[in-house]
Amino acid sequence: AQSVTQLDSQVPVFEEAPVELRCNYSSSVSVYLFWYVQYPNQGLQLLLKYLSGSTLVKGINGFEAEFNKSQTSFHLRKPSVHISDTAEYFCAVSVLTQGGSEKLVFGKGTKLTVNP
Amino acid sequence: ETGVTQTPRHLVMGMTNKKSLKCEQHLGHNAMYWYKQSAKKPLELMFVYSLEERVENNSVPSRFSPECPNSSHLFLHLHTLQPEDSALYLCASSQDGAGGGEEQYFGPGTRLTVT
């Protein structure tokens, strides 16, 4: 079964510092990978996704992620974070169910806290 | 209204109550989803509807009963819940739900507390 592991449950950083949020997945087939962000009291919002092609994917709010097939990783990075980036970040892999529909399998999330 | 809306945003109910959660999407999508988000656990998919037909039931207890009367509306009917059912219930929609790495659009969620 496909699964997603987010190695850090909490990541504190200072404003304007770089950050990397780690994500590893397990899959024996081609994958579609996603990063979603959840701000307090809100639903999830797509940051970026990898479907195919270039392994470096750029998303909204200055985030980017690199797909590494050999290491089965899809780490999220930002070169300089802002206070407003404080949120929970979820990595997800898309899988097809037995019923033929598509569903997302999520990691447990990483809480990013940006301190002044 | 735009995107995906959910009502109510907060709900407190006793174990013997019956209540319903409502989700509406204004995106013209054909697939809708219910997820459960509990503390310290990954988001769990509960149900998937595609073109108003349930295509996935992820081993959810029968005290949760979904309903999709049309492609824009999704309900989750709740009865005789347990305290461990307290969680954030998220609704999402996507274009078709048929694969290809579609983005799912999420509502803000309903925070449910079972007392």
JSON list of C-alpha atoms in Angstrom, two decimals:
[
{"chain": "A", "resi": 1, "resn": "ALA", "atom": "CA", "xyz": [0.00, 0.00, 0.00]},
{"chain": "A", "resi": 2, "resn": "GLN", "atom": "CA", "xyz": [1.18, 3.48, -0.72]},
{"chain": "A", "resi": 3, "resn": "SER", "atom": "CA", "xyz": [2.11, 5.63, 2.26]},
{"chain": "A", "resi": 4, "resn": "VAL", "atom": "CA", "xyz": [3.63, 8.98, 3.06]},
{"chain": "A", "resi": 5, "resn": "THR", "atom": "CA", "xyz": [6.08, 9.77, 5.86]},
{"chain": "A", "resi": 6, "resn": "GLN", "atom": "CA", "xyz": [6.74, 13.28, 7.03]},
{"chain": "A", "resi": 7, "resn": "LEU", "atom": "CA", "xyz": [9.82, 12.99, 9.14]},
{"chain": "A", "resi": 8, "resn": "ASP", "atom": "CA", "xyz": [9.36, 16.11, 11.27]},
{"chain": "A", "resi": 9, "resn": "SER", "atom": "CA", "xyz": [6.18, 16.81, 13.19]},
{"chain": "A", "resi": 10, "resn": "GLN", "atom": "CA", "xyz": [7.32, 20.33, 14.13]},
{"chain": "A", "resi": 11, "resn": "VAL", "atom": "CA", "xyz": [9.84, 22.69, 12.56]},
{"chain": "A", "resi": 12, "resn": "PRO", "atom": "CA", "xyz": [10.62, 26.03, 14.23]},
{"chain": "A", "resi": 13, "resn": "VAL", "atom": "CA", "xyz": [12.60, 28.57, 12.23]},
{"chain": "A", "resi": 14, "resn": "PHE", "atom": "CA", "xyz": [13.39, 32.26, 12.37]},
{"chain": "A", "resi": 15, "resn": "GLU", "atom": "CA", "xyz": [11.97, 34.73, 9.90]},
{"chain": "A", "resi": 16, "resn": "GLU", "atom": "CA", "xyz": [13.98, 35.06, 6.66]},
{"chain": "A", "resi": 17, "resn": "ALA", "atom": "CA", "xyz": [15.75, 31.74, 7.27]},
{"chain": "A", "resi": 18, "resn": "PRO", "atom": "CA", "xyz": [15.52, 28.90, 4.73]},
{"chain": "A", "resi": 19, "resn": "VAL", "atom": "CA", "xyz": [13.40, 25.88, 5.50]},
{"chain": "A", "resi": 20, "resn": "GLU", "atom": "CA", "xyz": [13.06, 22.32, 4.24]},
{"chain": "A", "resi": 21, "resn": "LEU", "atom": "CA", "xyz": [10.13, 20.10, 5.13]},
{"chain": "A", "resi": 22, "resn": "ARG", "atom": "CA", "xyz": [10.82, 16.46, 4.41]},
{"chain": "A", "resi": 23, "resn": "CYS", "atom": "CA", "xyz": [8.52, 13.94, 2.80]},
{"chain": "A", "resi": 24, "resn": "ASN", "atom": "CA", "xyz": [9.13, 10.35, 1.76]},
{"chain": "A", "resi": 25, "resn": "TYR", "atom": "CA", "xyz": [6.66, 8.11, 0.03]},
{"chain": "A", "resi": 26, "resn": "SER", "atom": "CA", "xyz": [6.39, 4.44, -0.68]},
{"chain": "A", "resi": 27, "resn": "SER", "atom": "CA", "xyz": [5.01, 3.32, -3.98]},
{"chain": "A", "resi": 28, "resn": "SER", "atom": "CA", "xyz": [5.71, 0.66, -6.53]},
{"chain": "A", "resi": 29, "resn": "VAL", "atom": "CA", "xyz": [4.08, 2.56, -9.36]},
{"chain": "A", "resi": 30, "resn": "SER", "atom": "CA", "xyz": [4.23, 6.01, -10.88]},
{"chain": "A", "resi": 31, "resn": "VAL", "atom": "CA", "xyz": [3.07, 8.61, -8.45]},
{"chain": "A", "resi": 32, "resn": "TYR", "atom": "CA", "xyz": [1.49, 11.99, -8.34]},
{"chain": "A", "resi": 33, "resn": "LEU", "atom": "CA", "xyz": [2.70, 13.99, -5.35]},
{"chain": "A", "resi": 34, "resn": "PHE", "atom": "CA", "xyz": [1.26, 17.02, -3.63]},
{"chain": "A", "resi": 35, "resn": "TRP", "atom": "CA", "xyz": [2.00, 19.52, -0.89]},
{"chain": "A", "resi": 36, "resn": "TYR", "atom": "CA", "xyz": [-0.94, 21.18, 0.83]},
{"chain": "A", "resi": 37, "resn": "VAL", "atom": "CA", "xyz": [-0.92, 23.90, 3.47]},
{"chain": "A", "resi": 38, "resn": "GLN", "atom": "CA", "xyz": [-3.45, 24.38, 6.25]},
{"chain": "A", "resi": 39, "resn": "TYR", "atom": "CA", "xyz": [-3.63, 27.72, 8.04]},
{"chain": "A", "resi": 40, "resn": "PRO", "atom": "CA", "xyz": [-5.34, 27.84, 11.45]},
{"chain": "A", "resi": 41, "resn": "ASN", "atom": "CA", "xyz": [-9.09, 27.30, 11.28]},
{"chain": "A", "resi": 42, "resn": "GLN", "atom": "CA", "xyz": [-9.02, 26.76, 7.54]},
{"chain": "A", "resi": 43, "resn": "GLY", "atom": "CA", "xyz": [-9.15, 23.89, 5.07]},
{"chain": "A", "resi": 44, "resn": "LEU", "atom": "CA", "xyz": [-6.24, 22.67, 2.99]},
{"chain": "A", "resi": 45, "resn": "GLN", "atom": "CA", "xyz": [-4.88, 24.66, 0.07]},
{"chain": "A", "resi": 46, "resn": "LEU", "atom": "CA", "xyz": [-2.69, 23.27, -2.68]},
{"chain": "A", "resi": 47, "resn": "LEU", "atom": "CA", "xyz": [0.89, 24.59, -2.66]},
{"chain": "A", "resi": 48, "resn": "LEU", "atom": "CA", "xyz": [2.24, 22.56, -5.57]},
{"chain": "A", "resi": 49, "resn": "LYS", "atom": "CA", "xyz": [2.09, 19.19, -7.25]},
{"chain": "A", "resi": 50, "resn": "TYR", "atom": "CA", "xyz": [4.29, 16.85, -9.26]},
{"chain": "A", "resi": 51, "resn": "LEU", "atom": "CA", "xyz": [2.70, 14.90, -12.10]},
{"chain": "A", "resi": 52, "resn": "SER", "atom": "CA", "xyz": [5.57, 14.34, -14.52]},
{"chain": "A", "resi": 53, "resn": "GLY", "atom": "CA", "xyz": [8.38, 16.15, -16.30]},
{"chain": "A", "resi": 54, "resn": "SER", "atom": "CA", "xyz": [10.79, 18.45, -14.50]},
{"chain": "A", "resi": 55, "resn": "THR", "atom": "CA", "xyz": [11.64, 17.16, -11.05]},
{"chain": "A", "resi": 56, "resn": "LEU", "atom": "CA", "xyz": [11.76, 20.69, -9.62]},
{"chain": "A", "resi": 57, "resn": "VAL", "atom": "CA", "xyz": [8.28, 22.00, -9.07]},
{"chain": "A", "resi": 58, "resn": "LYS", "atom": "CA", "xyz": [7.50, 25.59, -8.19]},
{"chain": "A", "resi": 59, "resn": "GLY", "atom": "CA", "xyz": [4.39, 26.50, -6.26]},
{"chain": "A", "resi": 60, "resn": "ILE", "atom": "CA", "xyz": [2.65, 29.42, -4.68]},
{"chain": "A", "resi": 61, "resn": "ASN", "atom": "CA", "xyz": [4.08, 31.72, -2.00]},
{"chain": "A", "resi": 62, "resn": "GLY", "atom": "CA", "xyz": [7.69, 31.05, -3.07]},
{"chain": "A", "resi": 63, "resn": "PHE", "atom": "CA", "xyz": [7.69, 27.35, -2.22]},
{"chain": "A", "resi": 64, "resn": "GLU", "atom": "CA", "xyz": [9.27, 24.67, -4.38]},
{"chain": "A", "resi": 65, "resn": "ALA", "atom": "CA", "xyz": [9.75, 20.92, -4.11]},
{"chain": "A", "resi": 66, "resn": "GLU", "atom": "CA", "xyz": [12.02, 18.40, -5.75]},
{"chain": "A", "resi": 67, "resn": "PHE", "atom": "CA", "xyz": [10.90, 14.96, -6.79]},
{"chain": "A", "resi": 68, "resn": "ASN", "atom": "CA", "xyz": [13.64, 12.38, -6.26]},
{"chain": "A", "resi": 69, "resn": "LYS", "atom": "CA", "xyz": [12.62, 8.99, -7.55]},
{"chain": "A", "resi": 70, "resn": "SER", "atom": "CA", "xyz": [15.71, 7.11, -6.36]},
{"chain": "A", "resi": 71, "resn": "GLN", "atom": "CA", "xyz": [15.25, 8.38, -2.81]},
{"chain": "A", "resi": 72, "resn": "THR", "atom": "CA", "xyz": [11.44, 8.30, -3.00]},
{"chain": "A", "resi": 73, "resn": "SER", "atom": "CA", "xyz": [11.35, 11.82, -1.62]},
{"chain": "A", "resi": 74, "resn": "PHE", "atom": "CA", "xyz": [9.48, 15.03, -2.33]},
{"chain": "A", "resi": 75, "resn": "HIS", "atom": "CA", "xyz": [10.94, 17.62, 0.05]},
{"chain": "A", "resi": 76, "resn": "LEU", "atom": "CA", "xyz": [9.45, 21.11, 0.25]},
{"chain": "A", "resi": 77, "resn": "ARG", "atom": "CA", "xyz": [11.74, 24.15, 0.42]},
{"chain": "A", "resi": 78, "resn": "LYS", "atom": "CA", "xyz": [11.57, 27.88, 0.74]},
{"chain": "A", "resi": 79, "resn": "PRO", "atom": "CA", "xyz": [14.72, 30.06, 0.71]},
{"chain": "A", "resi": 80, "resn": "SER", "atom": "CA", "xyz": [13.37, 32.72, 3.05]},
{"chain": "A", "resi": 81, "resn": "VAL", "atom": "CA", "xyz": [10.29, 32.27, 5.22]},
{"chain": "A", "resi": 82, "resn": "HIS", "atom": "CA", "xyz": [7.86, 34.86, 6.55]},
{"chain": "A", "resi": 83, "resn": "ILE", "atom": "CA", "xyz": [5.80, 34.96, 9.72]},
{"chain": "A", "resi": 84, "resn": "SER", "atom": "CA", "xyz": [2.75, 34.35, 7.51]},
{"chain": "A", "resi": 85, "resn": "ASP", "atom": "CA", "xyz": [4.14, 30.94, 6.50]},
{"chain": "A", "resi": 86, "resn": "THR", "atom": "CA", "xyz": [3.31, 29.62, 9.96]},
{"chain": "A", "resi": 87, "resn": "ALA", "atom": "CA", "xyz": [0.92, 26.76, 9.24]},
{"chain": "A", "resi": 88, "resn": "GLU", "atom": "CA", "xyz": [0.71, 23.00, 8.97]},
{"chain": "A", "resi": 89, "resn": "TYR", "atom": "CA", "xyz": [2.03, 21.41, 5.80]},
{"chain": "A", "resi": 90, "resn": "PHE", "atom": "CA", "xyz": [0.85, 18.09, 4.42]},
{"chain": "A", "resi": 91, "resn": "CYS", "atom": "CA", "xyz": [2.51, 15.90, 1.84]},
{"chain": "A", "resi": 92, "resn": "ALA", "atom": "CA", "xyz": [0.22, 13.56, -0.10]},
{"chain": "A", "resi": 93, "resn": "VAL", "atom": "CA", "xyz": [0.36, 10.91, -2.79]},
{"chain": "A", "resi": 94, "resn": "SER", "atom": "CA", "xyz": [-2.46, 10.17, -5.19]},
{"chain": "A", "resi": 95, "resn": "VAL", "atom": "CA", "xyz": [-3.62, 6.58, -5.51]},
{"chain": "A", "resi": 96, "resn": "LEU", "atom": "CA", "xyz": [-6.32, 4.85, -7.47]},
{"chain": "A", "resi": 97, "resn": "THR", "atom": "CA", "xyz": [-8.78, 2.89, -5.37]},
{"chain": "A", "resi": 98, "resn": "GLN", "atom": "CA", "xyz": [-10.28, -0.49, -6.19]},
{"chain": "A", "resi": 99, "resn": "GLY", "atom": "CA", "xyz": [-13.40, 1.38, -7.22]},
{"chain": "A", "resi": 100, "resn": "GLY", "atom": "CA", "xyz": [-11.44, 3.28, -9.84]},
{"chain": "A", "resi": 101, "resn": "SER", "atom": "CA", "xyz": [-11.58, 6.65, -8.13]},
{"chain": "A", "resi": 102, "resn": "GLU", "atom": "CA", "xyz": [-8.61, 8.73, -7.14]},
{"chain": "A", "resi": 103, "resn": "LYS", "atom": "CA", "xyz": [-7.85, 9.45, -3.50]},
{"chain": "A", "resi": 104, "resn": "LEU", "atom": "CA", "xyz": [-5.11, 11.24, -1.61]},
{"chain": "A", "resi": 105, "resn": "VAL", "atom": "CA", "xyz": [-3.05, 9.49, 1.06]},
{"chain": "A", "resi": 106, "resn": "PHE", "atom": "CA", "xyz": [-1.65, 12.10, 3.43]},
{"chain": "A", "resi": 107, "resn": "GLY", "atom": "CA", "xyz": [1.30, 12.24, 5.77]},
{"chain": "A", "resi": 108, "resn": "LYS", "atom": "CA", "xyz": [0.76, 13.26, 9.38]},
{"chain": "A", "resi": 109, "resn": "GLY", "atom": "CA", "xyz": [1.73, 16.85, 8.70]},
{"chain": "A", "resi": 110, "resn": "THR", "atom": "CA", "xyz": [4.56, 19.18, 9.74]},
{"chain": "A", "resi": 111, "resn": "LYS", "atom": "CA", "xyz": [3.80, 22.25, 11.82]},
{"chain": "A", "resi": 112, "resn": "LEU", "atom": "CA", "xyz": [6.02, 25.08, 10.65]},
{"chain": "A", "resi": 113, "resn": "THR", "atom": "CA", "xyz": [6.41, 27.91, 13.15]},
{"chain": "A", "resi": 114, "resn": "VAL", "atom": "CA", "xyz": [8.18, 31.04, 11.97]},
{"chain": "A", "resi": 115, "resn": "ASN", "atom": "CA", "xyz": [9.49, 33.17, 14.80]},
{"chain": "A", "resi": 116, "resn": "PRO", "atom": "CA", "xyz": [10.47, 36.84, 14.56]},
{"chain": "B", "resi": 1, "resn": "GLU", "atom": "CA", "xyz": [-20.06, 32.09, -2.44]},
{"chain": "B", "resi": 2, "resn": "THR", "atom": "CA", "xyz": [-17.00, 30.67, -4.09]},
{"chain": "B", "resi": 3, "resn": "GLY", "atom": "CA", "xyz": [-15.03, 27.46, -3.72]},
{"chain": "B", "resi": 4, "resn": "VAL", "atom": "CA", "xyz": [-16.16, 24.88, -1.19]},
{"chain": "B", "resi": 5, "resn": "THR", "atom": "CA", "xyz": [-18.30, 25.87, 1.77]},
{"chain": "B", "resi": 6, "resn": "GLN", "atom": "CA", "xyz": [-19.22, 23.85, 4.83]},
{"chain": "B", "resi": 7, "resn": "THR", "atom": "CA", "xyz": [-21.87, 24.36, 7.49]},
{"chain": "B", "resi": 8, "resn": "PRO", "atom": "CA", "xyz": [-21.90, 24.47, 10.40]},
{"chain": "B", "resi": 9, "resn": "ARG", "atom": "CA", "xyz": [-18.33, 25.44, 11.19]},
{"chain": "B", "resi": 10, "resn": "HIS", "atom": "CA", "xyz": [-18.66, 24.16, 14.76]},
{"chain": "B", "resi": 11, "resn": "LEU", "atom": "CA", "xyz": [-20.98, 21.51, 16.18]},
{"chain": "B", "resi": 12, "resn": "VAL", "atom": "CA", "xyz": [-21.34, 20.08, 19.66]},
{"chain": "B", "resi": 13, "resn": "MET", "atom": "CA", "xyz": [-23.60, 17.06, 19.97]},
{"chain": "B", "resi": 14, "resn": "GLY", "atom": "CA", "xyz": [-24.45, 14.41, 22.50]},
{"chain": "B", "resi": 15, "resn": "MET", "atom": "CA", "xyz": [-24.01, 10.74, 21.77]},
{"chain": "B", "resi": 16, "resn": "THR", "atom": "CA", "xyz": [-27.75, 10.24, 21.27]},
{"chain": "B", "resi": 17, "resn": "ASN", "atom": "CA", "xyz": [-28.26, 13.19, 18.93]},
{"chain": "B", "resi": 18, "resn": "LYS", "atom": "CA", "xyz": [-28.74, 13.15, 15.17]},
{"chain": "B", "resi": 19, "resn": "LYS", "atom": "CA", "xyz": [-27.16, 15.92, 13.16]},
{"chain": "B", "resi": 20, "resn": "SER", "atom": "CA", "xyz": [-26.00, 16.58, 9.61]},
{"chain": "B", "resi": 21, "resn": "LEU", "atom": "CA", "xyz": [-22.99, 18.28, 8.09]},
{"chain": "B", "resi": 22, "resn": "LYS", "atom": "CA", "xyz": [-23.43, 20.10, 4.80]},
{"chain": "B", "resi": 23, "resn": "CYS", "atom": "CA", "xyz": [-20.94, 20.76, 2.03]},
{"chain": "B", "resi": 24, "resn": "GLU", "atom": "CA", "xyz": [-21.49, 22.77, -1.14]},
{"chain": "B", "resi": 25, "resn": "GLN", "atom": "CA", "xyz": [-19.07, 23.32, -4.00]},
{"chain": "B", "resi": 26, "resn": "HIS", "atom": "CA", "xyz": [-19.39, 26.15, -6.50]},
{"chain": "B", "resi": 27, "resn": "LEU", "atom": "CA", "xyz": [-16.68, 24.92, -8.88]},
{"chain": "B", "resi": 28, "resn": "GLY", "atom": "CA", "xyz": [-18.65, 22.75, -11.28]},
{"chain": "B", "resi": 29, "resn": "HIS", "atom": "CA", "xyz": [-16.83, 19.62, -10.13]},
{"chain": "B", "resi": 30, "resn": "ASN", "atom": "CA", "xyz": [-18.13, 16.09, -10.43]},
{"chain": "B", "resi": 31, "resn": "ALA", "atom": "CA", "xyz": [-16.37, 14.41, -7.49]},
{"chain": "B", "resi": 32, "resn": "MET", "atom": "CA", "xyz": [-16.77, 15.13, -3.77]},
{"chain": "B", "resi": 33, "resn": "TYR", "atom": "CA", "xyz": [-15.05, 13.72, -0.72]},
{"chain": "B", "resi": 34, "resn": "TRP", "atom": "CA", "xyz": [-15.39, 13.54, 3.06]},
{"chain": "B", "resi": 35, "resn": "TYR", "atom": "CA", "xyz": [-12.21, 13.42, 5.16]},
{"chain": "B", "resi": 36, "resn": "LYS", "atom": "CA", "xyz": [-11.74, 13.12, 8.91]},
{"chain": "B", "resi": 37, "resn": "GLN", "atom": "CA", "xyz": [-8.86, 15.02, 10.56]},
{"chain": "B", "resi": 38, "resn": "SER", "atom": "CA", "xyz": [-8.06, 13.92, 14.11]},
{"chain": "B", "resi": 39, "resn": "ALA", "atom": "CA", "xyz": [-5.28, 15.17, 16.31]},
{"chain": "B", "resi": 40, "resn": "LYS", "atom": "CA", "xyz": [-2.02, 13.31, 15.78]},
{"chain": "B", "resi": 41, "resn": "LYS", "atom": "CA", "xyz": [-3.40, 11.20, 12.92]},
{"chain": "B", "resi": 42, "resn": "PRO", "atom": "CA", "xyz": [-3.19, 11.64, 9.16]},
{"chain": "B", "resi": 43, "resn": "LEU", "atom": "CA", "xyz": [-6.21, 12.85, 7.29]},
{"chain": "B", "resi": 44, "resn": "GLU", "atom": "CA", "xyz": [-8.44, 9.86, 6.65]},
{"chain": "B", "resi": 45, "resn": "LEU", "atom": "CA", "xyz": [-10.59, 9.55, 3.57]},
{"chain": "B", "resi": 46, "resn": "MET", "atom": "CA", "xyz": [-14.12, 8.51, 4.51]},
{"chain": "B", "resi": 47, "resn": "PHE", "atom": "CA", "xyz": [-16.23, 8.62, 1.35]},
{"chain": "B", "resi": 48, "resn": "VAL", "atom": "CA", "xyz": [-15.90, 9.49, -2.33]},
{"chain": "B", "resi": 49, "resn": "TYR", "atom": "CA", "xyz": [-18.75, 10.42, -4.63]},
{"chain": "B", "resi": 50, "resn": "SER", "atom": "CA", "xyz": [-18.41, 10.73, -8.38]},
{"chain": "B", "resi": 51, "resn": "LEU", "atom": "CA", "xyz": [-21.39, 12.01, -10.37]},
{"chain": "B", "resi": 52, "resn": "GLU", "atom": "CA", "xyz": [-23.56, 11.52, -7.28]},
{"chain": "B", "resi": 53, "resn": "GLU", "atom": "CA", "xyz": [-22.65, 7.85, -6.96]},
{"chain": "B", "resi": 54, "resn": "ARG", "atom": "CA", "xyz": [-20.69, 6.59, -3.99]},
{"chain": "B", "resi": 55, "resn": "VAL", "atom": "CA", "xyz": [-17.52, 5.05, -5.37]},
{"chain": "B", "resi": 56, "resn": "GLU", "atom": "CA", "xyz": [-15.57, 4.61, -2.16]},
{"chain": "B", "resi": 57, "resn": "ASN", "atom": "CA", "xyz": [-16.48, 3.80, 1.41]},
{"chain": "B", "resi": 58, "resn": "ASN", "atom": "CA", "xyz": [-13.31, 3.56, 3.41]},
{"chain": "B", "resi": 59, "resn": "SER", "atom": "CA", "xyz": [-14.56, 1.15, 6.09]},
{"chain": "B", "resi": 60, "resn": "VAL", "atom": "CA", "xyz": [-16.44, 3.89, 7.89]},
{"chain": "B", "resi": 61, "resn": "PRO", "atom": "CA", "xyz": [-18.83, 2.90, 10.73]},
{"chain": "B", "resi": 62, "resn": "SER", "atom": "CA", "xyz": [-22.50, 2.98, 9.85]},
{"chain": "B", "resi": 63, "resn": "ARG", "atom": "CA", "xyz": [-23.14, 5.78, 12.35]},
{"chain": "B", "resi": 64, "resn": "PHE", "atom": "CA", "xyz": [-21.80, 8.01, 9.54]},
{"chain": "B", "resi": 65, "resn": "SER", "atom": "CA", "xyz": [-24.15, 8.13, 6.56]},
{"chain": "B", "resi": 66, "resn": "PRO", "atom": "CA", "xyz": [-23.28, 10.20, 3.48]},
{"chain": "B", "resi": 67, "resn": "GLU", "atom": "CA", "xyz": [-25.72, 11.61, 0.97]},
{"chain": "B", "resi": 68, "resn": "CYS", "atom": "CA", "xyz": [-25.03, 13.27, -2.37]},
{"chain": "B", "resi": 69, "resn": "PRO", "atom": "CA", "xyz": [-28.29, 14.56, -3.89]},
{"chain": "B", "resi": 70, "resn": "ASN", "atom": "CA", "xyz": [-26.50, 16.32, -6.77]},
{"chain": "B", "resi": 71, "resn": "SER", "atom": "CA", "xyz": [-22.95, 17.06, -7.85]},
{"chain": "B", "resi": 72, "resn": "SER", "atom": "CA", "xyz": [-22.86, 20.34, -5.91]},
{"chain": "B", "resi": 73, "resn": "HIS", "atom": "CA", "xyz": [-24.02, 19.13, -2.51]},
{"chain": "B", "resi": 74, "resn": "LEU", "atom": "CA", "xyz": [-22.74, 16.55, -0.07]},
{"chain": "B", "resi": 75, "resn": "PHE", "atom": "CA", "xyz": [-24.09, 15.72, 3.36]},
{"chain": "B", "resi": 76, "resn": "LEU", "atom": "CA", "xyz": [-22.80, 13.65, 6.23]},
{"chain": "B", "resi": 77, "resn": "HIS", "atom": "CA", "xyz": [-25.55, 12.43, 8.53]},
{"chain": "B", "resi": 78, "resn": "LEU", "atom": "CA", "xyz": [-24.44, 11.61, 12.06]},
{"chain": "B", "resi": 79, "resn": "HIS", "atom": "CA", "xyz": [-26.19, 9.50, 14.68]},
{"chain": "B", "resi": 80, "resn": "THR", "atom": "CA", "xyz": [-25.20, 7.82, 17.95]},
{"chain": "B", "resi": 81, "resn": "LEU", "atom": "CA", "xyz": [-21.63, 9.04, 17.69]},
{"chain": "B", "resi": 82, "resn": "GLN", "atom": "CA", "xyz": [-18.86, 8.25, 20.14]},
{"chain": "B", "resi": 83, "resn": "PRO", "atom": "CA", "xyz": [-16.47, 10.72, 21.81]},
{"chain": "B", "resi": 84, "resn": "GLU", "atom": "CA", "xyz": [-13.63, 9.41, 19.61]},
{"chain": "B", "resi": 85, "resn": "ASP", "atom": "CA", "xyz": [-15.55, 10.73, 16.60]},
{"chain": "B", "resi": 86, "resn": "SER", "atom": "CA", "xyz": [-14.71, 14.27, 17.71]},
{"chain": "B", "resi": 87, "resn": "ALA", "atom": "CA", "xyz": [-12.58, 15.71, 14.91]},
{"chain": "B", "resi": 88, "resn": "LEU", "atom": "CA", "xyz": [-12.44, 18.20, 12.06]},
{"chain": "B", "resi": 89, "resn": "TYR", "atom": "CA", "xyz": [-14.49, 16.94, 9.12]},
{"chain": "B", "resi": 90, "resn": "LEU", "atom": "CA", "xyz": [-13.30, 18.26, 5.79]},
{"chain": "B", "resi": 91, "resn": "CYS", "atom": "CA", "xyz": [-15.14, 18.22, 2.52]},
{"chain": "B", "resi": 92, "resn": "ALA", "atom": "CA", "xyz": [-13.32, 18.43, -0.80]},
{"chain": "B", "resi": 93, "resn": "SER", "atom": "CA", "xyz": [-14.15, 18.38, -4.48]},
{"chain": "B", "resi": 94, "resn": "SER", "atom": "CA", "xyz": [-12.27, 17.70, -7.70]},
{"chain": "B", "resi": 95, "resn": "GLN", "atom": "CA", "xyz": [-13.05, 17.79, -11.39]},
{"chain": "B", "resi": 96, "resn": "ASP", "atom": "CA", "xyz": [-13.74, 14.10, -11.99]},
{"chain": "B", "resi": 97, "resn": "GLY", "atom": "CA", "xyz": [-12.07, 11.99, -9.30]},
{"chain": "B", "resi": 98, "resn": "ALA", "atom": "CA", "xyz": [-10.93, 9.58, -11.97]},
{"chain": "B", "resi": 99, "resn": "GLY", "atom": "CA", "xyz": [-7.19, 9.87, -11.67]},
{"chain": "B", "resi": 100, "resn": "GLY", "atom": "CA", "xyz": [-4.51, 11.93, -13.34]},
{"chain": "B", "resi": 101, "resn": "GLY", "atom": "CA", "xyz": [-3.37, 13.82, -10.28]},
{"chain": "B", "resi": 102, "resn": "GLU", "atom": "CA", "xyz": [-6.32, 16.16, -9.95]},
{"chain": "B", "resi": 103, "resn": "GLU", "atom": "CA", "xyz": [-6.18, 18.90, -7.37]},
{"chain": "B", "resi": 104, "resn": "GLN", "atom": "CA", "xyz": [-8.70, 18.59, -4.61]},
{"chain": "B", "resi": 105, "resn": "TYR", "atom": "CA", "xyz": [-10.28, 21.79, -3.30]},
{"chain": "B", "resi": 106, "resn": "PHE", "atom": "CA", "xyz": [-11.06, 21.76, 0.41]},
{"chain": "B", "resi": 107, "resn": "GLY", "atom": "CA", "xyz": [-13.67, 23.49, 2.49]},
{"chain": "B", "resi": 108, "resn": "PRO", "atom": "CA", "xyz": [-12.84, 25.06, 5.87]},
{"chain": "B", "resi": 109, "resn": "GLY", "atom": "CA", "xyz": [-14.17, 22.08, 7.79]},
{"chain": "B", "resi": 110, "resn": "THR", "atom": "CA", "xyz": [-16.69, 21.44, 10.55]},
{"chain": "B", "resi": 111, "resn": "ARG", "atom": "CA", "xyz": [-15.20, 21.09, 14.03]},
{"chain": "B", "resi": 112, "resn": "LEU", "atom": "CA", "xyz": [-17.29, 18.36, 15.69]},
{"chain": "B", "resi": 113, "resn": "THR", "atom": "CA", "xyz": [-17.26, 17.69, 19.41]},
{"chain": "B", "resi": 114, "resn": "VAL", "atom": "CA", "xyz": [-19.15, 14.69, 20.76]},
{"chain": "B", "resi": 115, "resn": "THR", "atom": "CA", "xyz": [-19.98, 14.91, 24.46]}
]
